[in-house]
Short mmCIF file of C-alpha atoms in Angstrom, two decimals:
data_model
loop_
_atom_site.label_atom_id
_atom_site.label_comp_id
_atom_site.label_asym_id
_atom_site.label_seq_id
_atom_site.Cartn_x
_atom_site.Cartn_y
_atom_site.Cartn_z
CA GLU R 253 55.60 126.93 99.51
CA PRO R 254 58.89 126.69 97.62
CA GLU R 255 59.98 123.19 96.69
CA VAL R 256 62.73 121.26 94.98
CA THR R 257 61.56 119.49 91.84
CA GLN R 258 63.24 116.52 90.20
CA THR R 259 62.90 114.79 86.83
CA PRO R 260 62.45 112.09 85.80
CA SER R 261 60.61 110.41 88.64
CA HIS R 262 61.74 107.02 87.37
CA GLN R 263 64.33 106.06 84.76
CA VAL R 264 65.22 102.60 83.55
CA THR R 265 68.50 102.21 81.70
CA GLN R 266 70.87 99.56 80.46
CA MET R 267 74.20 99.03 82.16
CA GLY R 268 76.88 101.17 80.55
CA GLN R 269 74.49 103.89 79.40
CA GLU R 270 74.74 107.54 80.41
CA VAL R 271 72.05 108.99 82.63
CA ILE R 272 71.27 112.60 83.50
CA LEU R 273 69.07 113.39 86.46
CA ARG R 274 67.67 116.88 86.67
CA CYS R 275 66.76 119.08 89.58
CA VAL R 276 65.36 122.55 90.00
CA PRO R 277 66.42 123.71 93.47
CA ILE R 278 64.55 126.34 95.42
CA SER R 279 65.26 129.70 93.86
CA ASN R 280 67.33 131.99 96.06
CA HIS R 281 69.11 129.02 97.62
CA LEU R 282 72.90 128.97 97.57
CA TYR R 283 73.87 125.36 98.22
CA PHE R 284 72.89 122.30 96.23
CA TYR R 285 73.32 118.63 97.00
CA TRP R 286 72.83 115.16 95.62
CA TYR R 287 72.14 112.23 97.90
CA ARG R 288 71.22 108.68 97.07
CA GLN R 289 69.25 106.00 98.88
CA ILE R 290 69.52 102.36 97.94
CA LEU R 291 66.20 100.67 98.62
CA GLY R 292 65.53 100.40 102.34
CA GLN R 293 68.91 101.77 103.30
CA LYS R 294 70.33 105.01 104.61
CA VAL R 295 70.45 108.29 102.75
CA GLU R 296 74.04 108.73 101.55
CA PHE R 297 75.77 112.00 100.66
CA LEU R 298 77.18 112.22 97.15
CA VAL R 299 78.17 115.82 96.50
CA SER R 300 77.60 119.44 97.48
CA PHE R 301 77.83 122.39 95.10
CA TYR R 302 78.28 126.07 95.77
CA ASN R 303 79.25 129.05 93.66
CA ASN R 304 79.40 126.92 90.51
CA GLU R 305 81.83 124.40 91.86
CA ILE R 306 81.90 121.25 93.94
CA SER R 307 82.30 122.01 97.65
CA GLU R 308 82.61 118.47 98.87
CA LYS R 309 82.16 114.96 97.51
CA SER R 310 82.02 111.49 98.99
CA GLU R 311 83.93 108.35 98.05
CA ILE R 312 80.86 107.23 96.11
CA PHE R 313 81.18 110.23 93.78
CA ASP R 314 83.92 108.87 91.55
CA ASP R 315 84.94 109.81 88.01
CA GLN R 316 81.73 108.32 86.61
CA PHE R 317 79.71 111.07 88.31
CA SER R 318 79.57 114.75 87.48
CA VAL R 319 77.36 117.68 88.41
CA GLU R 320 76.55 120.83 86.55
CA ARG R 321 74.47 123.95 86.92
CA PRO R 322 74.07 124.80 83.24
CA ASP R 323 71.80 127.79 83.80
CA GLY R 324 70.36 129.77 86.70
CA SER R 325 67.79 127.19 87.67
CA ASN R 326 68.78 123.59 86.82
CA PHE R 327 71.21 121.38 88.70
CA THR R 328 72.08 118.07 87.06
CA LEU R 329 73.73 114.82 88.06
CA LYS R 330 75.30 112.81 85.25
CA ILE R 331 76.39 109.20 85.52
CA ARG R 332 78.58 108.45 82.51
CA SER R 333 78.48 104.67 82.40
CA THR R 334 75.91 103.21 84.75
CA LYS R 335 76.52 100.07 86.76
CA LEU R 336 74.00 97.72 88.35
CA GLU R 337 74.94 99.07 91.78
CA ASP R 338 73.95 102.59 90.74
CA SER R 339 70.32 101.52 91.02
CA ALA R 340 68.91 103.71 93.78
CA MET R 341 66.72 106.69 94.55
CA TYR R 342 68.61 109.91 93.93
CA PHE R 343 67.58 112.96 95.91
CA CYS R 344 68.45 116.55 95.14
CA ALA R 345 68.44 119.09 97.96
CA SER R 346 69.13 122.77 98.42
CA SER R 347 69.70 125.07 101.38
CA VAL R 348 70.71 128.51 102.60
CA TRP R 349 68.76 131.53 101.42
CA ILE R 350 70.39 134.44 99.63
CA LEU R 351 69.90 137.75 101.38
CA ALA R 352 69.60 141.04 99.52
CA SER R 353 73.18 141.70 100.58
CA GLY R 354 74.27 138.57 98.74
CA ARG R 355 75.18 136.76 101.93
CA GLY R 356 73.50 133.56 102.94
CA THR R 357 71.24 132.78 105.85
CA GLY R 358 69.51 129.66 107.03
CA THR R 359 68.98 127.17 109.78
CA GLY R 360 70.98 124.37 108.21
CA GLU R 361 67.84 122.69 106.89
CA LEU R 362 68.16 120.85 103.62
CA PHE R 363 65.04 120.88 101.44
CA PHE R 364 64.74 117.64 99.50
CA GLY R 365 62.98 116.84 96.26
CA GLU R 366 60.84 113.74 95.87
CA GLY R 367 63.63 111.86 94.19
CA SER R 368 64.44 110.14 90.90
CA ARG R 369 64.40 106.37 90.95
CA LEU R 370 67.13 104.92 88.75
CA THR R 371 66.95 101.29 87.73
CA VAL R 372 69.97 99.87 85.91
CA LEU R 373 69.39 96.58 84.10
CA GLN U 125 84.20 109.78 113.09
CA GLN U 126 81.70 110.80 110.43
CA GLN U 127 79.14 108.20 111.48
CA VAL U 128 75.81 108.70 113.16
CA LYS U 129 74.53 105.49 114.73
CA GLN U 130 70.78 105.04 115.03
CA SER U 131 68.60 102.51 116.82
CA PRO U 132 66.31 100.69 116.67
CA GLN U 133 66.07 99.69 113.03
CA SER U 134 62.32 99.26 113.34
CA LEU U 135 59.77 100.09 116.01
CA ILE U 136 56.13 99.22 116.54
CA VAL U 137 54.14 101.36 118.98
CA GLN U 138 50.50 101.35 119.95
CA LYS U 139 48.45 104.40 119.12
CA GLY U 140 48.74 106.89 121.93
CA GLY U 141 52.06 105.49 123.11
CA ILE U 142 55.50 107.10 123.16
CA SER U 143 57.93 106.37 120.34
CA ILE U 144 61.62 106.75 121.19
CA ILE U 145 64.46 106.63 118.68
CA ASN U 146 68.08 106.99 119.71
CA CYS U 147 71.20 108.24 117.98
CA ALA U 148 74.86 108.59 118.86
CA TYR U 149 77.66 110.47 117.17
CA GLU U 150 81.44 110.65 117.47
CA ASN U 151 82.53 113.92 115.89
CA THR U 152 82.41 116.70 118.50
CA ALA U 153 82.61 119.28 115.70
CA PHE U 154 78.98 118.55 114.80
CA ASP U 155 76.79 121.50 115.79
CA TYR U 156 73.46 120.78 114.15
CA PHE U 157 71.32 117.72 114.79
CA PRO U 158 68.16 117.42 112.71
CA TRP U 159 65.59 114.68 112.50
CA TYR U 160 64.09 113.96 109.11
CA GLN U 161 60.84 112.15 108.42
CA GLN U 162 60.36 110.18 105.21
CA PHE U 163 57.13 108.73 103.89
CA PRO U 164 57.22 106.03 101.19
CA GLY U 165 57.93 107.49 97.76
CA LYS U 166 58.85 110.89 99.17
CA GLY U 167 62.04 112.73 99.99
CA PRO U 168 63.14 113.29 103.58
CA ALA U 169 61.57 116.33 105.23
CA LEU U 170 62.86 118.15 108.28
CA LEU U 171 60.84 117.34 111.39
CA ILE U 172 62.73 119.06 114.19
CA ALA U 173 66.32 120.06 114.85
CA ILE U 174 68.52 121.04 117.78
CA ARG U 175 71.86 122.71 118.36
CA PRO U 176 74.13 121.60 121.22
CA ASP U 177 73.63 124.74 123.30
CA VAL U 178 70.32 123.33 124.61
CA SER U 179 69.46 119.95 126.10
CA GLU U 180 65.91 119.71 124.88
CA LYS U 181 63.69 121.08 122.16
CA LYS U 182 59.98 120.49 121.90
CA GLU U 183 57.66 121.14 118.97
CA GLY U 184 54.15 119.86 119.52
CA ARG U 185 54.28 116.10 120.13
CA PHE U 186 57.93 115.87 119.05
CA THR U 187 60.83 116.37 121.46
CA ILE U 188 64.57 116.07 120.95
CA SER U 189 66.63 115.26 124.03
CA PHE U 190 70.32 116.05 123.66
CA ASN U 191 73.16 114.81 125.87
CA LYS U 192 76.34 116.57 124.81
CA SER U 193 78.67 114.76 127.21
CA ALA U 194 77.41 111.36 126.09
CA LYS U 195 77.27 112.44 122.45
CA GLN U 196 73.75 111.10 122.18
CA PHE U 197 70.40 112.49 121.16
CA SER U 198 66.96 111.04 120.87
CA LEU U 199 63.56 111.73 119.37
CA HIS U 200 60.44 111.25 121.45
CA ILE U 201 57.03 111.20 119.81
CA MET U 202 54.29 111.60 122.37
CA ASP U 203 50.74 110.34 121.79
CA SER U 204 51.90 108.51 118.65
CA GLN U 205 49.37 108.46 115.83
CA PRO U 206 48.99 106.19 112.77
CA GLY U 207 49.92 109.21 110.62
CA ASP U 208 53.33 109.18 112.30
CA SER U 209 54.13 105.86 110.62
CA ALA U 210 57.19 106.65 108.51
CA THR U 211 60.95 106.22 108.45
CA TYR U 212 62.83 108.58 110.73
CA PHE U 213 66.44 109.57 110.20
CA CYS U 214 68.62 111.32 112.71
CA ALA U 215 71.42 113.36 111.22
CA ALA U 216 74.30 115.63 112.06
CA SER U 217 76.37 118.30 110.42
CA TYR U 218 78.72 121.16 111.20
CA SER U 219 76.74 123.80 109.40
CA GLY U 220 76.66 127.44 110.28
CA TYR U 221 73.79 129.85 109.81
CA SER U 222 75.13 131.32 106.58
CA SER U 223 76.81 128.29 105.09
CA ALA U 224 76.14 124.61 105.06
CA SER U 225 78.13 121.45 104.90
CA LYS U 226 76.80 118.00 104.16
CA ILE U 227 74.31 116.40 106.49
CA ILE U 228 75.24 112.89 107.56
CA PHE U 229 72.28 110.59 108.10
CA GLY U 230 71.79 107.72 110.48
CA SER U 231 70.61 104.39 109.15
CA GLY U 232 66.92 105.11 109.75
CA THR U 233 64.13 103.73 111.92
CA ARG U 234 60.97 102.40 110.38
CA LEU U 235 58.18 103.36 112.79
CA SER U 236 54.77 101.71 112.64
CA ILE U 237 51.94 102.91 114.85
CA ARG U 238 49.26 100.30 115.47
CA PRO U 239 45.71 101.68 115.63
#
């Protein structure tokens, strides 16, 4: 069964350091997302990405955050200068299958990875 | 208007009982209402979803009841089992079949099934 994979599973960093979280979405998916979940709290939308550009972003996704799809498979989230409050579980997700025609199809389901836990000290 | 309100925050149910989790939304543009299940250390996984053209959807022991006029929907887990113990998130989005917008999650319900 296709799955979204994320690395690292856990990263510890010092405040002010740059962090890059990596994701390999399901191949043949069109849309990619980053969400975060602070321990015990709700899953919050950060950003969606389609056709090599940001489709939508939340208020949380400020200038310290950026996303990139550097090749045909990886999707990365970069935090330039981490803060204590960035400590959370970050989930990557993908959705919408590419048809042979190039159009998309799907049910709306987002497929999530197992997450990357970021701890900022 | 973007919020999805979920209750209760936590729920304890005896094995074999019915677990009920409720959600309410405000934005009438939402047209897709999924429920996600999350086990500790894992990402959320789709459990069941409904679109507003039907009032109920059942998959095995899991049923979504949808009340469009009240802008409410709920998850019912029949014959609850210890393996159902997890955090459940209701969600909403205005996604189409060939495109997708963000999914907005409720605050989650931690369900514990007592053996």
